Coordinates of C-alpha atoms in Angstrom, one line a residue:
M1 CA 17.1 -2.9 14.8
E2 CA 19.6 -1.0 16.9
A3 CA 22.3 -1.8 14.4
S4 CA 20.2 -0.5 11.6
L5 CA 19.5 2.7 13.4
E6 CA 23.1 3.2 14.3
Q7 CA 24.1 2.6 10.7
T8 CA 21.6 5.3 9.6
L9 CA 23.0 7.7 12.1
Q10 CA 26.6 7.0 11.2
E11 CA 25.8 7.5 7.5
G12 CA 24.2 10.9 8.3
K13 CA 27.3 12.0 10.3
L14 CA 29.6 10.9 7.5
F15 CA 27.7 12.9 4.8
R16 CA 27.7 15.9 7.1
Q17 CA 31.5 15.6 7.6
I18 CA 32.1 15.4 3.9
N19 CA 29.9 18.5 3.3
E20 CA 31.8 20.4 6.1
L21 CA 35.1 19.5 4.4
I22 CA 33.9 20.8 1.0
V23 CA 32.6 24.1 2.4
A24 CA 35.8 24.7 4.4
H25 CA 38.0 23.8 1.4
L26 CA 36.2 26.3 -0.9
R27 CA 36.2 29.0 1.8
D28 CA 39.9 28.6 2.6
N29 CA 40.8 28.8 -1.1
N30 CA 38.9 32.1 -1.5
L31 CA 36.2 30.6 -3.6
N32 CA 33.7 32.5 -1.6
Q33 CA 30.7 32.4 -3.9
A34 CA 31.0 28.6 -4.4
A35 CA 31.5 28.2 -0.6
A36 CA 28.4 30.2 0.2
A37 CA 26.3 28.2 -2.4
A38 CA 27.6 24.9 -1.0
A39 CA 26.9 26.0 2.6
S40 CA 23.4 27.0 1.7
A41 CA 22.6 23.9 -0.3
T42 CA 23.9 21.5 2.4
M43 CA 22.8 23.5 5.5
I44 CA 26.4 23.7 6.7
P45 CA 27.6 26.9 8.5
L46 CA 30.0 28.9 6.3
N47 CA 32.4 29.3 9.3
T48 CA 32.5 25.6 10.0
D49 CA 35.4 24.7 12.2
V50 CA 37.7 22.5 10.0
P51 CA 41.5 22.7 10.1
P52 CA 43.1 24.3 7.0
N53 CA 43.8 22.0 4.1
R54 CA 42.1 19.1 5.8
L55 CA 40.3 18.0 2.7
F56 CA 43.5 18.1 0.7
E57 CA 45.3 16.0 3.3
L58 CA 42.5 13.4 3.4
V59 CA 42.3 13.1 -0.4
A60 CA 46.1 12.7 -0.6
K61 CA 46.0 9.9 2.0
G62 CA 43.1 8.2 0.4
L63 CA 44.7 8.2 -3.0
A64 CA 47.9 6.8 -1.6
V65 CA 45.9 4.0 0.2
E66 CA 44.0 3.3 -3.0
R67 CA 47.1 2.9 -5.1
E68 CA 48.5 0.5 -2.5
E69 CA 45.3 -1.6 -2.4
V70 CA 45.1 -1.7 -6.2
S71 CA 48.6 -3.0 -6.4
R72 CA 47.6 -5.7 -4.0
G73 CA 44.5 -6.6 -6.0
V74 CA 42.0 -5.3 -3.3
S75 CA 39.0 -3.1 -4.3
F76 CA 39.3 0.2 -2.4
S77 CA 35.5 0.8 -2.7
S78 CA 34.7 -2.5 -1.1
L79 CA 37.3 -1.9 1.6
L80 CA 35.8 1.5 2.4
N81 CA 32.3 0.2 2.6
S82 CA 33.4 -2.7 4.8
A83 CA 35.3 -0.4 7.1
S84 CA 32.5 2.1 7.4
G85 CA 29.7 -0.4 7.8
I86 CA 27.7 1.3 5.1
P87 CA 26.3 -0.9 2.3
A88 CA 27.8 0.1 -1.1
A89 CA 24.5 1.2 -2.6
H90 CA 22.9 2.7 0.5
G91 CA 22.5 6.4 0.4
S92 CA 23.5 6.7 -3.3
L93 CA 21.2 8.9 -5.4
P94 CA 19.0 6.8 -7.7
L95 CA 19.3 9.3 -10.6
G96 CA 18.1 8.0 -13.9
S97 CA 19.9 9.1 -17.1
N98 CA 16.6 10.8 -18.1
A99 CA 16.3 12.9 -14.9
I100 CA 16.0 16.6 -15.4
D101 CA 18.7 18.9 -14.0
F102 CA 16.5 21.7 -12.7
S103 CA 19.6 23.7 -11.6
I104 CA 20.0 24.8 -15.3
M105 CA 16.5 26.2 -15.4
H106 CA 16.2 29.5 -17.3
N107 CA 13.7 31.3 -19.5
T108 CA 13.0 28.8 -22.2
K109 CA 9.5 29.9 -23.1
G110 CA 8.4 28.7 -26.5
S111 CA 10.5 25.6 -26.5
S112 CA 8.1 23.3 -24.5
K113 CA 8.0 19.6 -25.2
T114 CA 4.9 17.8 -26.4
F115 CA 3.2 15.5 -23.9
P116 CA 2.4 12.2 -25.6
K117 CA -1.2 11.3 -26.2
H118 CA -2.7 8.9 -23.7
E119 CA -5.7 6.6 -23.7
T120 CA -7.7 6.0 -20.6
K121 CA -10.1 3.3 -19.4
H122 CA -12.4 3.0 -16.4
V123 CA -10.8 0.0 -14.6
S124 CA -12.8 -0.3 -11.4
D125 CA -15.3 1.2 -9.0
H126 CA -15.3 1.7 -5.3
K127 CA -18.6 2.0 -3.4
N128 CA -17.9 5.6 -2.5
V129 CA -15.4 8.4 -3.4
A130 CA -12.0 7.1 -4.6
R131 CA -9.8 9.3 -2.4
C132 CA -6.1 8.4 -3.1
A133 CA -3.8 6.3 -5.2
R134 CA -0.2 5.2 -5.0
F135 CA 2.2 3.3 -7.4
S136 CA 4.8 0.9 -6.0
R137 CA 8.4 2.0 -6.5
D138 CA 9.0 -0.6 -9.2
G139 CA 5.8 0.4 -11.0
R140 CA 4.3 -3.1 -11.0
F141 CA 1.4 -2.3 -8.7
V142 CA -1.0 0.6 -8.0
A143 CA -3.4 0.8 -5.0
T144 CA -6.4 3.0 -4.5
G145 CA -8.2 3.9 -1.3
S146 CA -11.8 5.0 -0.8
S147 CA -14.3 6.6 1.5
D148 CA -16.0 3.2 1.6
T149 CA -13.0 2.1 3.7
S150 CA -11.8 -0.4 1.1
I151 CA -8.4 -0.6 -0.7
K152 CA -8.0 -2.1 -4.2
L153 CA -4.7 -3.4 -5.5
F154 CA -4.1 -3.4 -9.2
E155 CA -1.4 -5.3 -11.1
V156 CA -0.3 -2.8 -13.8
S157 CA 0.5 -5.4 -16.5
K158 CA -3.0 -6.8 -16.1
T159 CA -4.5 -3.3 -16.2
K160 CA -2.7 -2.5 -19.4
Q161 CA -3.8 -5.9 -20.8
S162 CA -7.4 -5.2 -20.0
M163 CA -7.2 -2.1 -22.2
L164 CA -6.5 -4.2 -25.3
T165 CA -9.5 -4.6 -27.5
D166 CA -8.3 -7.9 -29.0
A167 CA -7.8 -9.8 -25.7
R168 CA -8.2 -13.4 -26.8
D169 CA -8.6 -15.1 -23.5
G170 CA -11.6 -13.2 -22.3
P171 CA -11.8 -10.3 -19.9
V172 CA -8.8 -9.6 -17.7
R173 CA -9.4 -8.5 -14.1
P174 CA -6.8 -5.9 -13.1
V175 CA -7.8 -5.8 -9.5
I176 CA -5.9 -8.6 -7.8
R177 CA -6.7 -7.9 -4.1
T178 CA -9.3 -6.0 -2.2
F179 CA -8.7 -5.2 1.5
Y180 CA -11.3 -4.3 4.1
D181 CA -10.1 -3.5 7.6
H182 CA -10.6 0.2 8.3
S183 CA -13.6 1.8 9.9
Q184 CA -13.2 5.2 8.4
P185 CA -12.2 6.6 4.9
I186 CA -8.7 5.9 3.6
N187 CA -6.4 9.0 3.3
D188 CA -3.1 7.7 1.9
L189 CA -1.2 4.6 0.9
D190 CA 2.4 3.4 0.4
F191 CA 4.3 0.3 -0.6
H192 CA 7.2 -1.2 1.3
P193 CA 10.4 -0.7 -0.8
Q194 CA 11.4 -4.3 -0.7
N195 CA 8.5 -6.5 0.6
A196 CA 5.0 -7.3 -0.6
I197 CA 3.5 -5.0 2.1
L198 CA 1.0 -2.2 1.5
I199 CA 0.3 0.3 4.2
S200 CA -2.7 2.6 4.6
G201 CA -3.5 5.7 6.7
A202 CA -7.1 6.5 7.6
K203 CA -9.4 8.7 9.5
D204 CA -9.8 6.0 12.1
N205 CA -6.4 7.0 13.5
T206 CA -4.7 3.8 12.3
I207 CA -1.9 2.7 10.0
K208 CA -2.5 -0.8 8.7
F209 CA -0.2 -3.3 7.0
F210 CA -1.5 -5.6 4.3
D211 CA 0.5 -8.6 3.0
F212 CA -0.5 -8.9 -0.6
S213 CA 1.7 -11.9 -1.2
K214 CA -1.1 -13.9 0.2
T215 CA -4.0 -14.4 -2.2
V216 CA -6.7 -14.9 0.4
A217 CA -5.7 -12.2 2.9
R218 CA -8.3 -9.4 3.2
R219 CA -7.4 -8.1 6.7
A220 CA -4.3 -6.3 8.0
V221 CA -1.5 -8.3 9.4
R222 CA -0.3 -5.5 11.7
V223 CA -1.8 -2.2 13.0
I224 CA -0.3 1.0 14.4
Q225 CA -2.8 2.9 16.5
D226 CA -2.0 6.6 16.3
T227 CA -3.5 9.3 18.4
H228 CA -4.8 11.4 15.4
N229 CA -6.4 11.2 12.0
V230 CA -3.6 9.7 9.8
R231 CA -3.6 11.9 6.7
S232 CA -0.4 10.7 5.0
V233 CA 2.1 7.8 5.2
S234 CA 5.6 7.3 3.7
F235 CA 8.1 4.5 4.0
H236 CA 11.8 5.2 4.6
P237 CA 13.7 3.8 1.6
S238 CA 15.3 1.2 4.0
G239 CA 11.8 -0.1 4.9
E240 CA 12.7 0.1 8.6
Y241 CA 10.8 3.3 9.4
L242 CA 7.7 5.1 8.3
L243 CA 6.4 8.6 8.6
A244 CA 2.8 9.6 9.4
G245 CA 1.4 13.0 8.7
T246 CA -1.6 13.6 10.9
D247 CA -3.8 16.2 12.5
H248 CA -0.9 16.8 14.8
P249 CA 1.5 19.5 13.5
I250 CA 4.7 17.3 13.9
P251 CA 5.4 14.3 11.7
H252 CA 5.1 11.0 13.6
L253 CA 8.2 8.7 13.0
Y254 CA 7.6 5.0 13.6
D255 CA 10.1 2.1 13.9
I256 CA 8.1 -0.6 12.1
N257 CA 9.8 -3.4 14.1
T258 CA 8.9 -2.0 17.5
F259 CA 6.1 0.4 16.6
K260 CA 7.7 3.0 18.8
C261 CA 6.8 6.5 17.8
Y262 CA 9.3 9.3 17.9
L263 CA 8.6 13.1 17.9
T264 CA 11.1 15.9 17.5
A265 CA 11.3 18.2 20.5
N266 CA 12.1 21.2 18.3
A267 CA 9.5 22.1 15.7
H268 CA 10.3 24.9 13.3
D269 CA 7.5 27.1 14.6
P270 CA 6.1 26.8 18.1
N271 CA 2.9 28.7 17.0
N272 CA 2.2 26.2 14.2
I273 CA -0.7 24.0 15.1
A274 CA -1.8 23.0 11.6
A275 CA -2.4 19.5 10.5
I276 CA -0.1 17.8 7.9
N277 CA -1.8 17.0 4.6
Q278 CA 1.1 15.1 3.2
V279 CA 4.6 13.8 4.1
R280 CA 7.1 12.3 1.7
Y281 CA 10.7 10.9 2.1
S282 CA 13.4 11.8 -0.4
S283 CA 14.9 9.1 -2.6
T284 CA 17.7 8.3 -0.1
G285 CA 15.7 9.1 3.1
S286 CA 18.2 11.8 4.1
M287 CA 15.3 14.3 4.2
Y288 CA 11.5 14.4 4.2
V289 CA 9.0 17.1 3.4
T290 CA 5.7 18.1 4.9
A291 CA 2.8 20.0 3.4
S292 CA 0.4 21.6 6.0
K293 CA -3.0 23.0 6.2
D294 CA -1.7 26.5 7.1
G295 CA -0.1 26.7 3.6
S296 CA 3.5 26.0 4.8
L297 CA 6.1 23.4 3.7
G298 CA 8.8 22.0 5.9
V299 CA 12.0 20.2 4.9
W300 CA 13.2 17.9 7.7
D301 CA 16.5 16.2 8.4
G302 CA 16.0 12.4 8.0
V303 CA 18.5 11.6 10.7
T304 CA 17.9 14.2 13.4
A305 CA 14.2 14.7 12.6
Q306 CA 14.7 18.5 12.9
C307 CA 13.0 21.0 10.5
I308 CA 16.0 22.4 8.6
R309 CA 14.1 24.5 6.0
P310 CA 10.7 25.9 6.8
I311 CA 8.9 27.5 3.8
V312 CA 6.3 29.6 5.6
S313 CA 3.2 30.6 3.5
A314 CA 4.3 28.6 0.6
H315 CA 0.7 28.7 -0.7
G316 CA -0.3 31.8 1.2
S317 CA -3.0 31.2 3.7
M318 CA -4.5 28.3 1.7
E319 CA -3.8 24.7 2.4
A320 CA -0.6 23.1 1.0
T321 CA -2.1 19.7 -0.2
S322 CA 0.9 17.9 -1.6
A323 CA 4.7 18.0 -1.6
S324 CA 7.4 15.7 -3.0
F325 CA 11.1 15.7 -3.9
T326 CA 12.6 15.5 -7.3
K327 CA 14.8 12.4 -7.9
D328 CA 18.0 14.3 -7.1
Q329 CA 16.5 15.7 -3.9
R330 CA 17.4 19.2 -4.8
F331 CA 13.8 20.5 -5.5
I332 CA 10.3 20.1 -4.1
L333 CA 7.1 20.1 -6.1
S334 CA 4.1 21.4 -4.1
C335 CA 0.4 21.9 -4.7
G336 CA -2.1 24.0 -2.8
K337 CA -5.7 25.2 -2.6
D338 CA -4.5 28.6 -3.9
S339 CA -4.7 27.0 -7.4
T340 CA -0.9 26.9 -7.8
V341 CA 1.7 24.3 -8.3
K342 CA 5.2 25.4 -7.4
L343 CA 8.8 24.2 -7.6
W344 CA 11.1 25.1 -4.7
E345 CA 14.9 24.8 -4.3
V346 CA 15.6 22.8 -1.2
G347 CA 18.9 24.4 -0.3
T348 CA 17.6 28.0 -0.3
G349 CA 13.8 27.6 0.0
R350 CA 13.7 29.8 -3.2
L351 CA 10.6 29.6 -5.4
V352 CA 11.9 28.4 -8.8
K353 CA 8.8 27.9 -11.0
Q354 CA 5.1 28.3 -10.8
Y355 CA 2.7 26.2 -12.9
L356 CA -0.4 28.2 -13.3
G357 CA -3.8 27.8 -15.1
A358 CA -5.4 24.9 -13.2
V359 CA -8.0 25.7 -10.5
H360 CA -8.1 23.5 -7.4
K361 CA -9.7 25.1 -4.4
Q362 CA -12.1 22.5 -2.9
Q363 CA -10.4 19.1 -2.9
R364 CA -7.1 17.8 -1.5
C365 CA -5.5 17.9 -4.9
Q366 CA -2.0 16.5 -5.8
A367 CA 0.6 17.6 -8.4
V368 CA 3.1 15.0 -9.6
F369 CA 5.9 14.6 -12.1
N370 CA 5.8 12.1 -14.9
D371 CA 8.3 9.3 -14.8
T372 CA 11.0 11.4 -16.6
E373 CA 10.4 14.6 -14.7
E374 CA 9.9 16.4 -18.0
F375 CA 6.2 17.2 -17.2
V376 CA 4.0 18.1 -14.3
L377 CA 0.4 16.8 -14.0
S378 CA -2.4 18.1 -11.9
I379 CA -6.2 18.7 -11.9
D380 CA -8.5 21.5 -13.0
E381 CA -11.7 21.2 -10.9
P382 CA -14.1 23.5 -12.8
N383 CA -13.4 22.1 -16.2
N384 CA -12.9 18.5 -15.0
E385 CA -9.6 18.2 -16.8
V386 CA -6.1 16.7 -16.3
V387 CA -3.6 19.5 -16.9
I388 CA 0.0 19.0 -18.0
W389 CA 2.8 21.5 -18.0
D390 CA 6.3 21.4 -19.4
A391 CA 8.4 21.1 -16.2
L392 CA 11.2 23.4 -17.4
T393 CA 9.3 26.1 -19.2
A394 CA 6.2 26.0 -17.0
E395 CA 4.0 26.3 -20.1
K396 CA 0.7 24.5 -20.1
V397 CA 1.0 21.9 -22.9
A398 CA -2.1 19.8 -22.6
M399 CA -5.6 19.8 -21.1
W400 CA -7.5 16.6 -21.3
P401 CA -11.1 15.7 -20.3
S402 CA -10.7 13.4 -17.3
N403 CA -13.8 11.4 -18.3
H404 CA -14.8 11.3 -14.6
S405 CA -18.3 12.4 -13.7
G406 CA -17.1 15.4 -11.7
S407 CA -13.4 16.4 -11.3
P408 CA -10.9 13.8 -10.1
R409 CA -10.0 13.7 -6.5
W410 CA -6.4 12.4 -6.9
I411 CA -3.7 11.7 -9.5
D412 CA -0.6 9.6 -9.3
H413 CA 2.0 8.8 -12.0
S414 CA 4.0 5.7 -12.4
P415 CA 7.7 6.1 -11.5
T416 CA 8.8 3.8 -14.2
E417 CA 6.7 4.4 -17.4
A418 CA 4.3 6.6 -19.2
A419 CA 1.2 5.7 -17.2
F420 CA -0.9 7.3 -14.4
V421 CA -4.2 6.9 -12.5
T422 CA -7.0 9.3 -11.6
C423 CA -9.5 8.7 -8.8
G424 CA -12.9 10.3 -8.8
G425 CA -15.7 11.6 -6.7
D426 CA -17.8 9.5 -9.1
W427 CA -16.3 6.5 -7.2
S428 CA -14.3 5.3 -10.2
V429 CA -10.7 4.6 -11.0
R430 CA -9.3 5.4 -14.4
F431 CA -6.0 4.1 -15.8
W432 CA -4.1 6.2 -18.4
K433 CA -1.3 5.0 -20.6
E434 CA 0.7 6.4 -23.5
I435 CA -0.7 5.5 -27.0
Q436 CA 1.9 3.5 -28.9
I437 CA 2.1 4.7 -32.4
Q438 CA 2.5 1.8 -34.9

């Protein structure tokens, strides 16, 4: 565990050194506008103390070593990763070829894309309000949590199979596990990035670990006892740590091997006493974001646990109910009880886009991207609809009846395909998938 923590810290230091070299190189070559932009985006001081031409010298030396190693038949990249102690894939950005580059956003009104038609089916019921849902990172599973304190685990392939009208082998049951071990309503869920472990945060001040590789397990295999109502949970991409957003204003960072809790000693605002509605890691774990009840957002350094970009009053005085990073970690999508969904630039804290026209004032609503980040989805409470916007133009492109009795309480989209789930105050769970045109 100590080795893993040390590796994470070393990686963070290395990334910071690289950014310092880039900023200094641009500055020293009178590329002032580019230097200022890079400094702002990476949170590096523009006057960083780096010797002149240092980046040039290191690149020249590195290229010379690479040529020498290639001539000897040695892979330079493997040599570098071995020497640094950083796995080759660790920390790389998992950017799909279909990811949207939001940095080129401009006024493209009138050129919105069409969101494909979806079909929906009621796939299960809880015994009380269905409060939250979460897809696994590989899109194979989705879990839902309820006020009845239960958690249902669905296998996505079986869920889609159950929607076929010509199922020859009889009815297919998409729910493959049901867990009961909380004493209060479930607030949030997350899947371990590598193992068959599902975690839940609840109003009973606990985080519970469920092993869904075991077919007969119904109870948690491990429990973290927090001091507050656990409103949100998020695994670090390494699976070694997890974050809890609670009624306490500072995120709780847990080492999952020792269950030790770490709190930063330097919050961004000493007067902030607001609870955290949601916390989410970025794709590499280098940052995490919080959405708080006072309407603020916070961007936190994943290594130092310091708030590096407070966005005060992001949703005015109304609650910020959700926040998550884009795949490239450069932007944050947030939702609030001011009936707005907003896109923010991480490096500057600048508001980039607003997605308007859906009212959500009562419930802890969430806004999400679809799997390609071309569209944004959320809920309109008065009209009981799922609302979809073109992510680039911010134009509303679809409004679909949710088919819940009363507006949905939660929405979550698969990270791997055109499918999403909605959870309702009518206790039901509905699965939505794109209609395949023959």
